[in-house]
Amino acid sequence: MRYFILCVAIVMSLSYNVIAQVPPAPMSSTGSAKISGASWTKTNNVDFVLRNGKGNTVTNVKDLVYLKTDTLAVLDKTGRVIYLLEDFKDAPIGTVGKASVLTSNIGKDFYLTNPYSFITYVNDESYAGEFSNIQGNYIDYLDGVGATYYLDGVRSFKNWGAKNITKMATAPDNTYWYRDADKDQYGVLKKGKPIDYTNATTEKDGNNLIVKINNVKTYILEGYYTIASFVYKPVKLYAGSTATTTTVASGTVGCVEGDCINGWGKWQYEDAYYDGFWRNAKRNGYGLYKWEGVGKYIGNWENGSMSGYGAYLADNDDNIIGEYSNGKLNGMGFTVFGDEWSQGIYVNGELKTPYTFYTNNVEVGCTAGDCENKYGKMVWSNGDYFVGFFKNGKLYMGTYTFANGDKYSGMFNKENQFNGIGRYFYEDGGYYGGEWTNGKFNGRGYYHNKDLVQQIGEWSSGTLHKKFK
């Protein structure tokens, strides 16, 4: 027995005549009707008891999204069976109705459809996305998942249907292409929708097709002239002689510099840009994301999301700094909004365990706050000092300022060494941002000296050994 989901699926535009559903025979509202096979009994406005064909109660049930009818689809999460509870929505309490099996052996990633609408499920959670209908199949981009899925045959069902879906291969900005050989046409879909072909032109390059946007070479459709029709492939970003490095005119949306697949690159958005490391065409590792007129985030990324140590610095001087997960503070951190400072443990961006910051009336040692397991300030006799979070009396996360003016902000290990993601500001204007191990540059990182000469790539024990730029 479960609460059903009152949710409206997105409306689909259908290019053919809708086939009307045949209404089921009326069921008794007294609960005394004899139903053969699987059945449901409505116990209140939102609850029901579901029994399978053997008369056994099905307990691990999830209500699926209503698709513009009174029929409720439910998922037996244990048996992986989808049932249809016909006319359930407005049925009186006590009604006994037939539960028909729509499909069995359904996976956790699937779609549910009828002639009026559809909904996509990933890991048994519903998502409404941006999609294109190509020959009755959908290319469906789900922003909440950050991925694109292939919905095979979603428009082939004359009534209700459900089927497992396929996650498409990783592509730059979820952009894919296909060929219609019979019509000698190509298609490019970005986040589930066709690109604006009025600004697109093409040119042949051997067996490849180059797509130009506003006369700027943007996409490579690799193997275009020999590929079968309606095979969906990730685009490759144009790079002159390579497929991963791009340098294009200013004002272009896309990868405007460097390697936005598996290296260091700059991606220009309409009102923002990202300059940093990439892995599998997603923001990954150290990088800077700048929202024009709003602020910037500098820190670690995982799979396209702010994750790990990072600092959001707003243009109005508000700060949100600490441990991020899924784009929000999750862990230790502090915020500055106007004149108000807060620090402590955050959950989904909200302060759940505040740490107070108070003077200890000493000039050396723990001069303020709690330097054991909370937030405090430690001052050394040589003039160095640290402000931030402590664990077991050790530096954990915060800013260490040297007497000579150098400064480090980031994570530490149990030996009080710079470790993980961190930013080092040299007094002479030099800078390093990226990965550290035991106090040394180690992993992917960005460095420039006082003359702004850059070194970007993979570091080992303080030495650049693989240059990305």
Tab-separated table of C-alpha atoms in Angstrom:
chain	number	residue	atom	x	y	z
A	1	MET	CA	0.000	0.000	0.000
A	2	ARG	CA	1.580	3.255	-1.052
A	3	TYR	CA	0.727	6.861	-1.708
A	4	PHE	CA	0.397	7.422	-5.377
A	5	ILE	CA	2.206	10.227	-7.081
A	6	LEU	CA	0.046	13.190	-8.095
A	7	CYS	CA	2.213	14.359	-10.936
A	8	VAL	CA	1.499	15.503	-14.444
A	9	ALA	CA	3.608	14.042	-17.235
A	10	ILE	CA	4.730	16.269	-20.027
A	11	VAL	CA	2.449	16.629	-23.006
A	12	MET	CA	3.481	14.995	-26.254
A	13	SER	CA	2.693	16.276	-29.692
A	14	LEU	CA	1.543	13.322	-31.765
A	15	SER	CA	1.513	13.377	-35.527
A	16	TYR	CA	-1.041	10.608	-35.902
A	17	ASN	CA	-4.608	9.986	-34.762
A	18	VAL	CA	-4.911	9.133	-31.074
A	19	ILE	CA	-6.394	5.704	-30.465
A	20	ALA	CA	-9.064	5.911	-27.798
A	21	GLN	CA	-8.752	3.604	-24.817
A	22	VAL	CA	-11.529	1.070	-24.352
A	23	PRO	CA	-13.012	1.664	-20.882
A	24	PRO	CA	-13.057	-1.383	-18.629
A	25	ALA	CA	-16.304	-2.839	-17.351
A	26	PRO	CA	-17.622	-1.033	-14.254
A	27	MET	CA	-16.485	-2.526	-10.969
A	28	SER	CA	-18.504	-2.794	-7.786
A	29	SER	CA	-17.845	-0.097	-5.196
A	30	THR	CA	-18.860	-2.378	-2.344
A	31	GLY	CA	-15.746	-4.532	-2.361
A	32	SER	CA	-17.797	-7.680	-2.900
A	33	ALA	CA	-17.030	-8.180	-6.613
A	34	LYS	CA	-15.294	-11.408	-7.556
A	35	ILE	CA	-12.174	-10.685	-9.574
A	36	SER	CA	-10.122	-13.418	-11.193
A	37	GLY	CA	-6.390	-12.807	-11.489
A	38	ALA	CA	-4.559	-9.798	-10.060
A	39	SER	CA	-6.757	-7.218	-8.330
A	40	TRP	CA	-6.764	-4.043	-6.283
A	41	THR	CA	-8.955	-2.799	-3.452
A	42	LYS	CA	-9.165	0.923	-2.745
A	43	THR	CA	-8.902	1.521	1.004
A	44	ASN	CA	-9.042	5.340	1.071
A	45	ASN	CA	-8.643	8.221	-1.362
A	46	VAL	CA	-5.000	7.432	-2.067
A	47	ASP	CA	-4.272	3.925	-0.800
A	48	PHE	CA	-4.960	0.439	-2.045
A	49	VAL	CA	-4.185	-3.211	-1.511
A	50	LEU	CA	-2.695	-4.963	-4.547
A	51	ARG	CA	-2.912	-8.735	-4.964
A	52	ASN	CA	-1.154	-10.735	-7.648
A	53	GLY	CA	-2.721	-13.490	-9.722
A	54	LYS	CA	-2.267	-15.974	-6.884
A	55	GLY	CA	-4.115	-13.740	-4.451
A	56	ASN	CA	-0.985	-12.812	-2.499
A	57	THR	CA	-0.592	-9.215	-1.322
A	58	VAL	CA	2.119	-7.268	-3.157
A	59	THR	CA	3.841	-5.013	-0.619
A	60	ASN	CA	6.894	-3.389	-2.232
A	61	VAL	CA	4.882	-1.213	-4.611
A	62	LYS	CA	5.681	2.161	-6.178
A	63	ASP	CA	2.992	4.336	-7.744
A	64	LEU	CA	3.984	5.579	-11.187
A	65	VAL	CA	3.003	8.887	-12.762
A	66	TYR	CA	-0.566	9.310	-14.027
A	67	LEU	CA	-0.575	9.683	-17.822
A	68	LYS	CA	-3.741	11.727	-18.430
A	69	THR	CA	-6.156	8.879	-17.653
A	70	ASP	CA	-7.845	7.484	-14.536
A	71	THR	CA	-5.662	4.385	-14.745
A	72	LEU	CA	-2.871	4.187	-12.185
A	73	ALA	CA	0.271	2.284	-13.173
A	74	VAL	CA	2.172	0.746	-10.264
A	75	LEU	CA	5.510	-1.034	-10.069
A	76	ASP	CA	6.131	-4.170	-8.040
A	77	LYS	CA	9.745	-3.307	-7.195
A	78	THR	CA	10.512	-6.810	-5.964
A	79	GLY	CA	9.065	-8.779	-8.873
A	80	ARG	CA	9.785	-5.994	-11.420
A	81	VAL	CA	6.218	-6.137	-12.749
A	82	ILE	CA	4.151	-3.124	-13.833
A	83	TYR	CA	0.413	-3.379	-13.145
A	84	LEU	CA	-2.378	-1.151	-14.455
A	85	LEU	CA	-5.127	-0.335	-11.942
A	86	GLU	CA	-7.916	0.587	-14.332
A	87	ASP	CA	-10.246	3.467	-13.340
A	88	PHE	CA	-8.532	3.767	-9.957
A	89	LYS	CA	-8.222	7.556	-9.717
A	90	ASP	CA	-11.863	8.483	-9.076
A	91	ALA	CA	-13.107	5.099	-7.880
A	92	PRO	CA	-15.066	5.150	-4.596
A	93	ILE	CA	-13.440	3.796	-1.458
A	94	GLY	CA	-13.993	0.053	-1.244
A	95	THR	CA	-13.909	-0.517	-4.994
A	96	VAL	CA	-12.396	-3.793	-6.130
A	97	GLY	CA	-10.880	-3.693	-9.587
A	98	LYS	CA	-8.843	-5.719	-12.013
A	99	ALA	CA	-5.080	-5.210	-12.048
A	100	SER	CA	-3.730	-6.121	-15.451
A	101	VAL	CA	-0.065	-6.908	-15.986
A	102	LEU	CA	1.460	-4.441	-18.435
A	103	THR	CA	4.953	-5.918	-18.504
A	104	SER	CA	7.278	-8.160	-16.523
A	105	ASN	CA	11.036	-8.203	-15.947
A	106	ILE	CA	11.284	-4.427	-16.285
A	107	GLY	CA	14.616	-2.876	-15.325
A	108	LYS	CA	15.200	0.204	-13.192
A	109	ASP	CA	15.633	2.432	-16.271
A	110	PHE	CA	12.468	2.370	-18.372
A	111	TYR	CA	9.683	4.388	-19.915
A	112	LEU	CA	5.924	4.236	-19.386
A	113	THR	CA	3.677	5.395	-22.209
A	114	ASN	CA	0.123	5.556	-23.514
A	115	PRO	CA	-1.406	7.453	-26.461
A	116	TYR	CA	-1.613	10.658	-24.432
A	117	SER	CA	1.724	11.000	-22.696
A	118	PHE	CA	4.864	9.268	-21.449
A	119	ILE	CA	7.345	9.449	-18.582
A	120	THR	CA	10.937	8.256	-18.205
A	121	TYR	CA	12.306	6.474	-15.145
A	122	VAL	CA	15.964	6.205	-14.142
A	123	ASN	CA	16.750	4.056	-11.127
A	124	ASP	CA	12.978	3.903	-10.532
A	125	GLU	CA	12.694	7.709	-10.243
A	126	SER	CA	10.615	9.704	-12.739
A	127	TYR	CA	12.075	12.434	-14.942
A	128	ALA	CA	10.551	14.695	-17.569
A	129	GLY	CA	13.064	15.783	-20.186
A	130	GLU	CA	13.625	17.384	-23.562
A	131	PHE	CA	13.138	14.935	-26.410
A	132	SER	CA	12.889	14.468	-30.151
A	133	ASN	CA	10.690	11.915	-31.930
A	134	ILE	CA	12.630	10.206	-34.706
A	135	GLN	CA	10.709	7.450	-36.477
A	136	GLY	CA	8.718	6.618	-33.351
A	137	ASN	CA	11.764	6.469	-31.087
A	138	TYR	CA	12.689	9.215	-28.636
A	139	ILE	CA	16.063	10.764	-27.932
A	140	ASP	CA	15.357	12.011	-24.407
A	141	TYR	CA	17.680	14.334	-22.481
A	142	LEU	CA	17.121	14.336	-18.713
A	143	ASP	CA	18.602	17.403	-17.084
A	144	GLY	CA	18.069	15.948	-13.629
A	145	VAL	CA	20.338	13.037	-14.546
A	146	GLY	CA	22.666	14.918	-16.877
A	147	ALA	CA	22.418	12.222	-19.533
A	148	THR	CA	20.598	11.318	-22.749
A	149	TYR	CA	18.580	8.119	-23.226
A	150	TYR	CA	17.286	6.192	-26.228
A	151	LEU	CA	13.603	5.235	-25.881
A	152	ASP	CA	13.133	2.485	-28.420
A	153	GLY	CA	9.656	2.121	-29.896
A	154	VAL	CA	7.971	4.501	-27.473
A	155	ARG	CA	5.401	5.498	-30.109
A	156	SER	CA	4.796	1.982	-31.404
A	157	PHE	CA	2.284	1.075	-28.677
A	158	LYS	CA	-1.373	1.532	-29.594
A	159	ASN	CA	-2.410	1.655	-25.942
A	160	TRP	CA	-0.262	1.310	-22.834
A	161	GLY	CA	3.368	0.250	-23.020
A	162	ALA	CA	6.591	0.083	-21.033
A	163	LYS	CA	10.114	-0.841	-22.035
A	164	ASN	CA	13.684	-0.653	-20.796
A	165	ILE	CA	15.709	2.308	-22.050
A	166	THR	CA	19.344	2.692	-23.099
A	167	LYS	CA	21.708	5.328	-21.777
A	168	MET	CA	23.580	6.835	-24.700
A	169	ALA	CA	27.355	7.136	-24.785
A	170	THR	CA	28.876	10.238	-23.214
A	171	ALA	CA	28.944	13.148	-25.666
A	172	PRO	CA	30.110	16.778	-25.526
A	173	ASP	CA	27.248	18.753	-23.974
A	174	ASN	CA	24.969	15.753	-24.678
A	175	THR	CA	25.159	16.360	-28.435
A	176	TYR	CA	24.589	13.492	-30.898
A	177	TRP	CA	24.271	13.044	-34.639
A	178	TYR	CA	22.663	10.600	-37.040
A	179	ARG	CA	22.276	10.094	-40.769
A	180	ASP	CA	19.203	9.476	-42.913
A	181	ALA	CA	20.851	7.863	-45.930
A	182	ASP	CA	17.652	7.607	-47.987
A	183	LYS	CA	17.111	11.358	-47.812
A	184	ASP	CA	20.833	12.183	-47.781
A	185	GLN	CA	20.305	14.239	-44.621
A	186	TYR	CA	22.034	14.554	-41.265
A	187	GLY	CA	20.671	15.412	-37.845
A	188	VAL	CA	22.326	16.900	-34.767
A	189	LEU	CA	20.530	16.761	-31.415
A	190	LYS	CA	21.768	18.812	-28.469
A	191	LYS	CA	20.237	17.976	-25.102
A	192	GLY	CA	17.356	16.209	-26.797
A	193	LYS	CA	16.478	18.944	-29.300
A	194	PRO	CA	17.591	19.616	-32.900
A	195	ILE	CA	20.115	22.374	-33.379
A	196	ASP	CA	19.067	25.477	-35.329
A	197	TYR	CA	19.720	24.301	-38.881
A	198	THR	CA	19.127	27.791	-40.281
A	199	ASN	CA	22.581	28.700	-38.963
A	200	ALA	CA	24.216	25.418	-39.993
A	201	THR	CA	26.166	24.538	-43.125
A	202	THR	CA	28.291	21.504	-43.940
A	203	GLU	CA	31.360	20.483	-45.865
A	204	LYS	CA	32.826	17.092	-46.739
A	205	ASP	CA	36.133	16.093	-45.169
A	206	GLY	CA	37.065	12.666	-46.467
A	207	ASN	CA	34.637	10.210	-44.907
A	208	ASN	CA	33.561	12.787	-42.327
A	209	LEU	CA	31.028	15.600	-42.439
A	210	ILE	CA	31.927	18.931	-40.855
A	211	VAL	CA	29.031	20.959	-39.456
A	212	LYS	CA	29.579	24.712	-39.275
A	213	ILE	CA	27.499	26.967	-37.032
A	214	ASN	CA	27.437	30.580	-38.195
A	215	ASN	CA	30.226	29.587	-40.581
A	216	VAL	CA	32.416	28.356	-37.691
A	217	LYS	CA	33.498	24.717	-37.904
A	218	THR	CA	31.917	23.209	-34.817
A	219	TYR	CA	31.127	19.482	-35.094
A	220	ILE	CA	32.767	16.494	-36.769
A	221	LEU	CA	30.378	13.704	-37.802
A	222	GLU	CA	33.007	11.004	-37.988
A	223	GLY	CA	32.436	8.259	-40.562
A	224	TYR	CA	29.306	9.990	-41.807
A	225	TYR	CA	29.373	8.744	-45.396
A	226	THR	CA	29.539	5.050	-44.512
A	227	ILE	CA	27.408	4.835	-41.378
A	228	ALA	CA	23.962	3.227	-41.481
A	229	SER	CA	20.825	5.309	-41.095
A	230	PHE	CA	19.581	6.312	-37.642
A	231	VAL	CA	22.618	5.182	-35.711
A	232	TYR	CA	23.182	7.765	-32.988
A	233	LYS	CA	26.759	8.781	-32.315
A	234	PRO	CA	28.376	11.446	-30.103
A	235	VAL	CA	29.618	14.440	-32.054
A	236	LYS	CA	33.276	15.354	-31.928
A	237	LEU	CA	34.224	18.956	-31.462
A	238	TYR	CA	36.067	20.451	-34.398
A	239	ALA	CA	39.769	20.966	-33.837
A	240	GLY	CA	41.393	21.607	-37.188
A	241	SER	CA	43.647	18.542	-37.306
A	242	THR	CA	42.435	16.896	-34.061
A	243	ALA	CA	39.044	16.139	-32.593
A	244	THR	CA	39.562	17.434	-29.081
A	245	THR	CA	41.154	20.876	-29.337
A	246	THR	CA	39.039	23.817	-30.390
A	247	THR	CA	39.799	27.458	-31.087
A	248	VAL	CA	36.835	29.391	-32.457
A	249	ALA	CA	35.671	32.948	-32.828
A	250	SER	CA	34.561	34.950	-29.807
A	251	GLY	CA	30.842	34.926	-29.109
A	252	THR	CA	30.493	31.261	-30.086
A	253	VAL	CA	28.721	28.937	-27.668
A	254	GLY	CA	30.752	25.775	-27.222
A	255	CYS	CA	34.363	24.765	-26.652
A	256	VAL	CA	36.240	27.936	-27.543
A	257	GLU	CA	39.719	26.903	-26.456
A	258	GLY	CA	41.667	23.807	-25.508
A	259	ASP	CA	40.461	20.258	-24.936
A	260	CYS	CA	36.907	20.037	-23.591
A	261	ILE	CA	36.892	16.242	-23.696
A	262	ASN	CA	39.793	14.937	-21.608
A	263	GLY	CA	42.109	17.823	-20.846
A	264	TRP	CA	42.022	21.537	-20.058
A	265	GLY	CA	39.567	23.651	-22.006
A	266	LYS	CA	37.297	26.651	-21.962
A	267	TRP	CA	33.599	26.224	-22.714
A	268	GLN	CA	31.573	29.322	-23.490
A	269	TYR	CA	27.905	29.344	-22.491
A	270	GLU	CA	25.405	32.057	-23.345
A	271	ASP	CA	25.840	33.911	-20.037
A	272	ALA	CA	28.753	32.067	-18.467
A	273	TYR	CA	31.958	30.182	-19.139
A	274	TYR	CA	33.953	27.330	-17.627
A	275	ASP	CA	37.750	27.232	-17.734
A	276	GLY	CA	39.238	24.084	-16.275
A	277	PHE	CA	39.799	20.352	-16.481
A	278	TRP	CA	37.517	17.886	-18.279
A	279	ARG	CA	37.043	14.151	-18.245
A	280	ASN	CA	34.761	12.321	-20.685
A	281	ALA	CA	33.399	15.688	-21.894
A	282	LYS	CA	32.279	16.698	-18.388
A	283	ARG	CA	33.720	19.251	-15.985
A	284	ASN	CA	35.985	17.191	-13.765
A	285	GLY	CA	38.793	18.256	-11.435
A	286	TYR	CA	39.882	21.806	-10.699
A	287	GLY	CA	38.163	24.573	-12.645
A	288	LEU	CA	36.520	27.982	-12.649
A	289	TYR	CA	32.899	28.601	-13.639
A	290	LYS	CA	31.976	32.277	-14.081
A	291	TRP	CA	28.386	33.509	-14.268
A	292	GLU	CA	28.446	36.918	-15.935
A	293	GLY	CA	27.295	39.613	-13.527
A	294	VAL	CA	26.643	37.099	-10.735
A	295	GLY	CA	29.759	35.410	-9.405
A	296	LYS	CA	32.154	32.517	-9.847
A	297	TYR	CA	32.918	29.086	-8.419
A	298	ILE	CA	36.556	28.005	-8.151
A	299	GLY	CA	37.275	24.491	-7.000
A	300	ASN	CA	36.704	20.842	-7.665
A	301	TRP	CA	34.181	19.233	-10.006
A	302	GLU	CA	33.031	15.659	-10.387
A	303	ASN	CA	31.033	14.449	-13.366
A	304	GLY	CA	29.953	17.990	-14.249
A	305	SER	CA	28.862	19.005	-10.735
A	306	MET	CA	30.518	21.116	-8.034
A	307	SER	CA	31.897	18.478	-5.678
A	308	GLY	CA	34.734	18.487	-3.143
A	309	TYR	CA	36.461	21.619	-1.907
A	310	GLY	CA	35.343	24.814	-3.618
A	311	ALA	CA	34.664	28.498	-3.193
A	312	TYR	CA	31.710	30.406	-4.598
A	313	LEU	CA	32.612	34.105	-4.699
A	314	ALA	CA	29.728	36.385	-5.614
A	315	ASP	CA	30.248	39.707	-7.340
A	316	ASN	CA	28.634	41.400	-4.308
A	317	ASP	CA	31.343	39.830	-2.063
A	318	ASP	CA	29.098	37.106	-0.602
A	319	ASN	CA	31.026	33.830	-0.171
A	320	ILE	CA	30.040	30.161	0.081
A	321	ILE	CA	33.171	28.101	0.788
A	322	GLY	CA	33.701	24.517	1.873
A	323	GLU	CA	32.874	20.937	1.009
A	324	TYR	CA	30.475	20.637	-1.912
A	325	SER	CA	28.408	17.717	-3.143
A	326	ASN	CA	25.851	17.812	-5.965
A	327	GLY	CA	26.356	21.541	-6.379
A	328	LYS	CA	25.659	22.497	-2.735
A	329	LEU	CA	27.536	22.732	0.539
A	330	ASN	CA	27.448	19.293	2.126
A	331	GLY	CA	29.900	18.994	4.985
A	332	MET	CA	32.044	21.610	6.662
A	333	GLY	CA	31.876	25.124	5.299
A	334	PHE	CA	31.263	28.774	5.933
A	335	THR	CA	29.188	31.493	4.313
A	336	VAL	CA	29.375	35.256	4.190
A	337	PHE	CA	26.205	37.162	3.343
A	338	GLY	CA	26.736	40.866	3.787
A	339	ASP	CA	28.098	41.352	7.304
A	340	GLU	CA	26.848	37.977	8.556
A	341	TRP	CA	29.327	35.088	8.890
A	342	SER	CA	28.209	31.517	9.562
A	343	GLN	CA	30.269	28.360	9.838
A	344	GLY	CA	29.597	24.744	10.682
A	345	ILE	CA	28.203	21.613	9.073
A	346	TYR	CA	25.887	22.035	6.088
A	347	VAL	CA	23.394	19.639	4.516
A	348	ASN	CA	22.156	20.455	1.007
A	349	GLY	CA	23.233	24.055	1.400
A	350	GLU	CA	21.584	24.605	4.790
A	351	LEU	CA	23.490	25.124	8.035
A	352	LYS	CA	22.523	22.250	10.342
A	353	THR	CA	25.257	22.383	12.996
A	354	PRO	CA	26.562	25.923	13.598
A	355	TYR	CA	30.015	26.498	15.094
A	356	THR	CA	30.546	29.637	17.148
A	357	PHE	CA	33.701	31.732	16.746
A	358	TYR	CA	34.860	33.516	19.870
A	359	THR	CA	38.053	34.994	21.262
A	360	ASN	CA	40.186	32.918	23.616
A	361	ASN	CA	42.098	35.962	24.927
A	362	VAL	CA	45.523	34.611	23.965
A	363	GLU	CA	47.976	35.856	21.327
A	364	VAL	CA	49.645	32.552	20.351
A	365	GLY	CA	48.064	29.142	19.972
A	366	CYS	CA	44.312	28.769	19.600
A	367	THR	CA	43.446	32.444	19.752
A	368	ALA	CA	39.788	32.016	18.750
A	369	GLY	CA	37.142	29.326	18.492
A	370	ASP	CA	37.616	25.571	18.925
A	371	CYS	CA	40.891	24.255	17.469
A	372	GLU	CA	40.162	20.653	18.358
A	373	ASN	CA	37.117	19.524	16.377
A	374	LYS	CA	35.283	22.609	15.174
A	375	TYR	CA	36.224	26.025	13.780
A	376	GLY	CA	39.016	28.190	15.106
A	377	LYS	CA	42.119	30.302	14.592
A	378	MET	CA	45.613	29.022	15.350
A	379	VAL	CA	48.553	31.444	15.539
A	380	TRP	CA	52.217	30.407	15.602
A	381	SER	CA	55.062	32.344	17.157
A	382	ASN	CA	56.742	32.819	13.745
A	383	GLY	CA	53.772	34.862	12.504
A	384	ASP	CA	51.996	32.130	10.511
A	385	TYR	CA	48.308	31.587	11.253
A	386	PHE	CA	45.419	29.361	10.178
A	387	VAL	CA	41.677	30.026	10.205
A	388	GLY	CA	39.354	27.141	9.477
A	389	PHE	CA	38.157	23.714	10.526
A	390	PHE	CA	39.973	21.220	12.746
A	391	LYS	CA	39.657	17.471	13.270
A	392	ASN	CA	41.296	15.825	16.269
A	393	GLY	CA	43.442	18.897	16.763
A	394	LYS	CA	44.758	18.790	13.184
A	395	LEU	CA	44.174	21.238	10.359
A	396	TYR	CA	41.340	19.947	8.162
A	397	MET	CA	40.108	22.698	5.825
A	398	GLY	CA	40.672	26.420	5.706
A	399	THR	CA	43.229	29.135	4.957
A	400	TYR	CA	46.854	29.057	6.098
A	401	THR	CA	48.665	32.410	5.847
A	402	PHE	CA	52.452	32.538	6.021
A	403	ALA	CA	54.356	35.383	7.642
A	404	ASN	CA	55.947	36.160	4.242
A	405	GLY	CA	52.519	36.835	2.675
A	406	ASP	CA	51.988	33.517	0.858
A	407	LYS	CA	48.592	31.920	1.478
A	408	TYR	CA	46.989	28.494	0.953
A	409	SER	CA	43.236	27.769	0.975
A	410	GLY	CA	41.985	24.209	0.780
A	411	MET	CA	42.221	20.772	2.334
A	412	PHE	CA	44.877	19.249	4.622
A	413	ASN	CA	45.936	15.732	5.617
A	414	LYS	CA	46.520	14.381	9.129
A	415	GLU	CA	50.099	15.648	9.021
A	416	ASN	CA	48.893	19.239	8.472
A	417	GLN	CA	50.150	19.117	4.869
A	418	PHE	CA	48.307	20.567	1.880
A	419	ASN	CA	46.378	17.616	0.485
A	420	GLY	CA	43.436	17.189	-1.883
A	421	ILE	CA	42.120	20.274	-3.660
A	422	GLY	CA	43.665	23.603	-2.764
A	423	ARG	CA	44.739	27.036	-3.995
A	424	TYR	CA	48.138	28.590	-3.255
A	425	PHE	CA	48.631	32.340	-3.611
A	426	TYR	CA	52.241	33.496	-3.796
A	427	GLU	CA	53.032	36.926	-2.402
A	428	ASP	CA	54.713	37.874	-5.718
A	429	GLY	CA	51.539	37.161	-7.747
A	430	GLY	CA	52.147	33.523	-8.630
A	431	TYR	CA	49.302	31.043	-8.211
A	432	TYR	CA	48.562	27.303	-8.200
A	433	GLY	CA	45.117	25.716	-8.105
A	434	GLY	CA	44.459	22.012	-8.266
A	435	GLU	CA	45.372	18.712	-6.661
A	436	TRP	CA	47.927	18.256	-3.876
A	437	THR	CA	49.510	15.266	-2.146
A	438	ASN	CA	51.575	15.621	1.025
A	439	GLY	CA	52.264	19.305	0.505
A	440	LYS	CA	53.235	19.147	-3.188
A	441	PHE	CA	51.499	19.754	-6.524
A	442	ASN	CA	50.343	16.272	-7.471
A	443	GLY	CA	47.656	15.425	-10.022
A	444	ARG	CA	45.902	17.842	-12.328
A	445	GLY	CA	46.585	21.482	-11.665
A	446	TYR	CA	46.960	25.009	-13.011
A	447	TYR	CA	49.977	27.239	-12.280
A	448	HIS	CA	51.102	30.684	-13.366
A	449	ASN	CA	54.109	32.671	-12.208
A	450	LYS	CA	54.284	36.369	-11.376
A	451	ASP	CA	54.509	37.140	-15.108
A	452	LEU	CA	51.344	35.061	-15.766
A	453	VAL	CA	53.251	32.396	-17.702
A	454	GLN	CA	51.058	29.309	-17.424
A	455	GLN	CA	51.806	25.641	-16.787
A	456	ILE	CA	48.711	23.436	-16.964
A	457	GLY	CA	48.527	19.666	-16.829
A	458	GLU	CA	49.392	16.700	-14.655
A	459	TRP	CA	51.930	17.187	-11.878
A	460	SER	CA	54.020	14.707	-9.914
A	461	SER	CA	55.753	15.686	-6.671
A	462	GLY	CA	55.763	19.353	-7.627
A	463	THR	CA	56.928	18.894	-11.238
A	464	LEU	CA	54.800	19.193	-14.381
A	465	HIS	CA	55.189	15.927	-16.290
A	466	LYS	CA	52.263	16.078	-18.746
A	467	LYS	CA	51.477	19.430	-20.314
A	468	PHE	CA	47.867	20.127	-21.347
A	469	LYS	CA	48.389	23.646	-22.651
